[in-house]
XYZ file of C-alpha atoms in Angstrom:
238
model
C -68.470 26.666 -48.873
C -67.863 27.619 -52.362
C -69.083 29.805 -55.357
C -68.605 26.837 -57.605
C -70.341 23.786 -56.085
C -70.788 21.918 -59.339
C -66.943 21.973 -59.832
C -66.546 20.414 -56.452
C -69.234 17.848 -56.962
C -67.780 16.703 -60.275
C -64.571 15.510 -58.307
C -66.316 14.258 -55.173
C -68.868 12.039 -57.094
C -65.911 10.015 -58.607
C -63.585 7.231 -57.462
C -62.881 6.214 -53.880
C -64.479 9.390 -52.355
C -67.476 9.017 -54.484
C -68.047 5.456 -53.398
C -67.410 6.439 -49.738
C -70.189 9.153 -50.075
C -72.576 6.828 -51.571
C -72.140 4.082 -49.000
C -72.406 6.655 -46.108
C -68.745 6.353 -44.926
C -68.382 10.088 -45.278
C -70.810 12.991 -45.775
C -69.649 15.875 -47.965
C -71.924 18.762 -49.048
C -71.115 21.414 -51.580
C -72.739 24.612 -50.190
C -73.293 27.527 -52.469
C -72.415 30.818 -50.751
C -74.513 32.647 -53.344
C -77.633 31.103 -51.785
C -76.951 33.296 -48.750
C -76.517 36.798 -50.332
C -78.933 39.518 -49.736
C -78.455 40.854 -53.132
C -81.240 40.229 -55.689
C -78.722 39.705 -58.402
C -77.031 37.031 -56.280
C -73.699 39.130 -56.113
C -71.390 38.230 -53.429
C -68.502 40.464 -54.176
C -67.626 44.122 -54.522
C -64.742 46.550 -55.320
C -62.081 46.840 -52.631
C -61.890 49.979 -50.453
C -58.862 51.881 -51.172
C -58.750 50.858 -54.831
C -56.896 48.014 -56.453
C -57.506 45.201 -58.925
C -60.105 42.580 -58.728
C -63.214 41.923 -56.514
C -63.570 41.080 -52.837
C -66.015 38.474 -51.483
C -68.384 40.242 -48.966
C -68.583 39.212 -45.387
C -72.407 38.761 -45.041
C -72.978 35.833 -47.372
C -69.853 34.032 -45.997
C -70.994 34.666 -42.377
C -74.646 33.614 -42.963
C -73.528 30.606 -44.854
C -71.382 29.287 -42.012
C -74.078 30.021 -39.430
C -76.596 27.971 -41.377
C -74.060 25.020 -41.605
C -73.465 25.207 -37.905
C -77.204 25.427 -37.132
C -77.991 22.249 -39.462
C -74.990 20.279 -38.004
C -76.281 20.779 -34.315
C -72.798 20.316 -33.068
C -69.506 22.089 -33.306
C -68.155 22.688 -36.789
C -64.446 23.309 -37.382
C -63.955 26.151 -39.913
C -61.066 26.112 -42.306
C -60.149 28.770 -44.646
C -58.073 27.693 -47.604
C -55.418 30.633 -48.312
C -51.883 30.845 -49.432
C -51.275 32.716 -46.030
C -52.213 29.690 -43.846
C -49.978 27.014 -42.468
C -48.906 24.284 -44.944
C -51.041 21.197 -44.779
C -49.175 18.166 -43.449
C -50.100 14.479 -43.076
C -50.067 14.937 -39.329
C -52.643 17.731 -39.521
C -54.783 15.481 -41.735
C -54.856 12.682 -39.267
C -55.968 15.250 -36.611
C -58.689 16.689 -38.786
C -59.913 13.106 -39.520
C -60.835 12.834 -35.815
C -63.281 15.642 -35.956
C -66.886 15.222 -36.570
C -67.632 18.286 -38.585
C -65.423 20.519 -40.640
C -66.426 23.355 -43.065
C -63.939 24.311 -45.768
C -64.225 28.017 -46.866
C -63.139 28.416 -50.477
C -61.991 32.079 -51.291
C -62.087 33.367 -54.763
C -61.452 36.749 -56.723
C -58.890 38.678 -54.621
C -59.945 37.394 -51.444
C -62.589 37.681 -48.665
C -63.556 40.779 -46.547
C -61.129 40.590 -43.451
C -63.864 41.338 -41.053
C -65.414 38.030 -41.479
C -62.126 36.302 -41.143
C -61.670 38.245 -37.730
C -65.301 37.294 -36.631
C -65.079 33.580 -37.321
C -61.516 33.035 -36.632
C -61.010 30.021 -38.993
C -57.951 27.853 -39.080
C -56.017 28.965 -42.054
C -54.515 26.194 -44.298
C -52.356 26.374 -47.415
C -51.658 23.467 -49.726
C -48.313 25.105 -50.881
C -46.314 28.169 -51.733
C -48.213 29.197 -54.772
C -51.393 31.032 -55.670
C -54.565 29.517 -57.474
C -57.623 31.237 -58.834
C -59.768 29.997 -55.838
C -59.909 27.814 -52.917
C -61.887 25.024 -54.479
C -58.761 22.911 -55.517
C -57.167 23.193 -52.157
C -60.585 22.449 -50.320
C -60.791 19.236 -52.502
C -57.326 18.249 -51.492
C -58.307 18.493 -47.812
C -61.507 16.741 -48.239
C -59.840 13.882 -50.141
C -56.975 13.613 -47.727
C -59.130 13.675 -44.690
C -61.765 11.331 -46.052
C -59.381 8.593 -47.040
C -58.311 8.408 -43.401
C -61.951 7.550 -42.176
C -62.815 3.957 -41.351
C -64.035 1.906 -44.190
C -63.144 4.424 -46.870
C -60.090 2.498 -48.063
C -60.189 -1.356 -48.047
C -57.391 -1.752 -45.578
C -55.605 0.435 -43.103
C -52.323 -0.385 -44.616
C -53.363 1.478 -47.708
C -52.508 4.604 -45.886
C -50.101 3.675 -43.163
C -47.438 2.446 -45.757
C -47.844 5.636 -47.903
C -45.439 8.509 -48.180
C -45.573 11.018 -45.295
C -47.779 8.948 -43.000
C -44.851 7.940 -40.788
C -42.546 10.781 -41.910
C -40.886 8.625 -44.593
C -41.414 8.506 -48.324
C -42.930 5.309 -49.638
C -40.852 2.492 -50.982
C -40.798 1.738 -54.798
C -43.687 -0.192 -56.099
C -43.689 -2.848 -59.052
C -46.264 -5.004 -60.989
C -46.175 -7.420 -64.033
C -44.328 -7.945 -66.231
C -41.300 -9.084 -64.286
C -38.933 -7.521 -66.918
C -39.625 -4.247 -68.853
C -37.290 -2.666 -71.225
C -34.409 -4.581 -69.696
C -35.316 -3.588 -65.981
C -36.345 -6.421 -63.770
C -38.268 -6.336 -60.519
C -35.982 -6.663 -57.383
C -35.668 -10.359 -56.667
C -36.605 -9.985 -53.088
C -40.277 -9.151 -54.046
C -40.806 -12.525 -55.793
C -39.348 -14.700 -52.994
C -42.606 -14.985 -50.881
C -40.511 -14.287 -47.763
C -42.734 -11.635 -46.159
C -40.016 -10.582 -43.324
C -37.438 -10.029 -46.091
C -39.918 -7.977 -48.193
C -40.885 -5.920 -45.095
C -37.338 -5.202 -44.408
C -36.469 -4.330 -47.964
C -39.360 -1.940 -48.162
C -38.360 -0.319 -44.879
C -34.781 0.191 -46.042
C -36.018 1.596 -49.494
C -38.223 4.056 -47.801
C -35.270 5.132 -45.553
C -32.996 5.569 -48.651
C -35.552 7.370 -50.670
C -36.268 9.797 -47.894
C -32.522 10.389 -47.175
C -32.068 11.186 -50.871
C -35.151 13.279 -51.701
C -36.418 14.637 -48.356
C -33.647 14.509 -45.789
C -35.534 17.126 -43.644
C -38.238 14.437 -43.050
C -35.815 12.098 -41.243
C -35.644 14.637 -38.348
C -39.327 13.963 -37.594
C -39.374 10.154 -38.347
C -39.482 7.666 -35.500
C -36.380 5.670 -36.324
C -35.345 2.497 -34.578
C -31.839 1.685 -33.835
C -31.801 -0.659 -36.816
C -32.990 2.095 -39.160
C -30.128 4.294 -37.793
C -27.548 1.604 -38.185
C -28.806 0.998 -41.656
C -28.641 4.565 -42.800
C -25.129 5.024 -41.248
C -23.875 1.888 -43.270
C -25.678 3.097 -46.470
C -24.094 6.563 -46.234
C -20.626 5.074 -45.664
C -20.802 3.235 -48.947
């Protein structure tokens, strides 16, 4: 739900998400809120009561747009409003959202949306970080991308996302490709041995080290085995 559907389509038509849409793995529609205004000039905003800078999106077009989406879906539609005031998006929430059949992403713009339609529709409010953008389109695309790639068949293999940063509350291990040596830096020897168990162990250990160094707060939520705990204890003691 956006005032700039072409901006959103430009991203959603490309790369992995674009291929997934074309193959029917996921259906994403960019709905223009302006199509639902009752104003003959297609206006969807007005000045704020009480004064102040900027314009406020009106309640009626947003409400009618969402109602029409629900009618066409013929099943429950979970509404998300992208706003800096929302809870920060996490990989855990992305996994939960990927289990839902229908999601509507509401993109605010200007100085925000009339509070009455927020009170009426009671959307889940999500933020993609502690900063402010000019509109909700980029955050909505982030949610659409993150959720879509979790769906069956969108990525070539489940390991494409289960090994990634944040999926298991750990950061991803370092990755390398050819050539073996670049500017005096060589690929770790273990990665060219062909010993899969040693590679798996090295990658797990590197994820633990990287998380401990860069995001130690994530370790509190990670599911660590006794081997993981022993390894970290030994690493920290060096």
